Amino acid sequence: MIEYQTLEHDVLVIGAGGAGLSAAVKASGAGAKVGVLSKSLLGKAHTVMAEGGVAAAMANVDGRDSWKVHFADTMRGGQYLNNWRMAQLHAQEAPDRVRELEKWGAIFDRTKEGEILQRNFGGHRYPRLAHVGDRTGLEMIRTLQDHGIHQGIDFHMEVTVLTLLKDGDRIAGVFGYDRERGRFRLFRAKAVILATGGIGRAYKITSNSWEYTGDGHALAYHAGAELLDMEFVQFHPTGMVWPPSVRGILVTEGVRGEGGVLRNKDGKRFMFDDIPPLYKGQTADNEEEGWRYTQGDKDARRPPELLTRDHVARCIQREVREGRGSPHGGVFLDIAWIKERLPNGAEVIKRKLPSMYHQFKQLGDIDITKDPMEVGPTTHYMMGGVKVDPDSQMSAVPGLFAAGECAAGLHGANRLGGNSLSDLLVFGSRAGEYAAKFAKDLKAGAIDDAQIESAAKAALLPFERTGGESPYAVQYDLQEMMQDKVGIVRVEAEMVHAVEEIAKLRKRMDNVFVPGNREYNNGWHTAMDLPNLLTVSELIARAAADRKESRGAHFRDDYPEKSAECAKFNIVLHKGPDGEPVLTRTPLKEMPAELKQIIEEMK
Ligand SMILES: Cc1cc2nc3c(=O)[nH]c(=O)nc-3n(C[C@H](O)[C@H](O)[C@H](O)COP(=O)(O)OP(=O)(O)OC[C@H]3O[C@@H](n4cnc5c(N)ncnc54)[C@H](O)[C@@H]3O)c2cc1C
């Protein structure tokens, strides 16, 4: 007999990052009894790491900005595979969500006139990122948490969800365990919102925290939801490369937004050599113009360092591959050079990029006001995720919603920097609003004991074995393999091989052994993360093998060009009746004429 504690809510939110908290605040504001679960402590969700800012066309710094320009930038960045309705709602609603955050107590950096300050970022035509130095995520989480706690939301910290429970087709609750004592918990709920973030821990080099094991993606998939765009994994161009213990930690795009430049070992600004035709008209063709742009000259075009992340990452990789990289396998990112232009350059760097200054000083013993940083690509963001209705954020499973990084659609083939925090606010709020509506006047679903029994048994298996492999070894081999075979540059044979390797890793997973007991046992937690990591890795590899072109974050060495044919569909995966993934190429929905016109006008 399995022992567990039972709790009950109208709306249950899985995840206490920006998306989860936004959803919880809205659902609770609509009168629902709301609970929030998180794998880590409150305040520790990955959102807290967000640095550069939140994109919202408030036009405080450049009056030419508008939701239409933001919409066009987002679609161009996503190479037009985005869900246009989500891109429209996002661009239209982000300014109000930022102002709402301010009303609830967030203190943003200010313009001289006292308005919220906005900074430049890759792929955004005008300065658009509202920010708090380079600690924007911290301010966002702090504000939402304070607001949520005062609204009376129930928080259940350090609780990990293992499975979603269903009553027939609809969602009825979730089953999980508390990390501290290892006790099982059942949460009954009329509506469940997944806000579990990304999948970065499927790769070896990543900017992502330990929580990012693709749980929400895998939970939704196994519960019958569809997953969209799984081939699009964003590799951020600038992660730390040295020393090895900190490899992958993010170096914010804000460094380039403030005038930082990329150079190879010969001191050359190589980004000027490769400007994609889609961006030619908007990109500076000389260093002087690029500098003026970063200093707010409205007539200047942005420097090529601020091209989209996929492109910059590939250019860096090319420099390294062709022998022009830095000593530790990256390139140089130099912000110290701005002292040639600004007499108080060192103070500007410390004021505008305080976290970067401390990060390099403490982790790499480098003073970025004096020396360049060494940087290289790092697995950063998952564009793919749960396919949702663009207005309500509900998945194909009635009562199951998703928002934030674990949902998909807004970003298409590539996300622009700053568009995640705004995504969390806009679609987190929408998910909360619609989940509360869904739960209203609905009876709680029935709980099937067999589902609980089977989830608990599977969870405890690693303790029952008398010997076997360490879960860390399986996780490590998976990360190496994904980095190698389904990384920045992909080819068919390697991805087919990856799927075969994942099947072998699954067999090894079925033989993992964990010593000790259930109390704060990290090995056990890793064993339970493995099924999710393997599920998402397989779906990424299958989708990536099927998209026979290069677009956005997905680059195929065997198909290096964009294909007009592939521009017409998204890849959708669901779990078939035999338990195997079923892949469908789903045609894009026709865009309304007025949105098409906006894109044409902004070209
Ligand atoms: C270093 C860094 C800097 C960034 N800077 C920016 C930026 O400046 N601007 C921008 O727009 N984006 C930025 N991003 C991206 C952005 O931070 C993330 O995409 C975003 O925070 C994701 O928010 P979320 O709410 O979807 O998930 P998260 O904030 O990660 O929250 C996920 C939550 O789900 C919980 N969870 C996960 N699995 C389970 C489970 N099984 N059971 C229970 N709980 C679970 C976790 O504990 C956590 O509480 C940055 C990312 C990084 C890594």
PDB file of C-alpha atoms in Angstrom, residues 6-10 33 154 186-190 444:
ATOM      1  CA  THR A   6      -3.566  14.472  -0.463  1.00  0.00           C
ATOM      2  CA  LEU A   7      -4.098  18.176  -1.152  1.00  0.00           C
ATOM      3  CA  GLU A   8      -6.741  19.871  -3.269  1.00  0.00           C
ATOM      4  CA  HIS A   9      -6.863  23.030  -5.408  1.00  0.00           C
ATOM      5  CA  ASP A  10      -8.970  24.424  -8.223  1.00  0.00           C
ATOM      6  CA  LYS A  33      -8.013  28.325  -5.027  1.00  0.00           C
ATOM      7  CA  ASP A 154      -0.461  28.073  -1.453  1.00  0.00           C
ATOM      8  CA  LEU A 186      -1.217  13.663  -4.444  1.00  0.00           C
ATOM      9  CA  PHE A 187      -2.588  17.023  -5.618  1.00  0.00           C
ATOM     10  CA  ARG A 188      -6.144  16.956  -6.908  1.00  0.00           C
ATOM     11  CA  ALA A 189      -6.960  19.826  -9.279  1.00  0.00           C
ATOM     12  CA  LYS A 190      -9.582  20.815 -11.809  1.00  0.00           C
ATOM     13  CA  ALA A 444     -13.028  17.623  -9.328  1.00  0.00           C
TER      14      ALA A 444
END
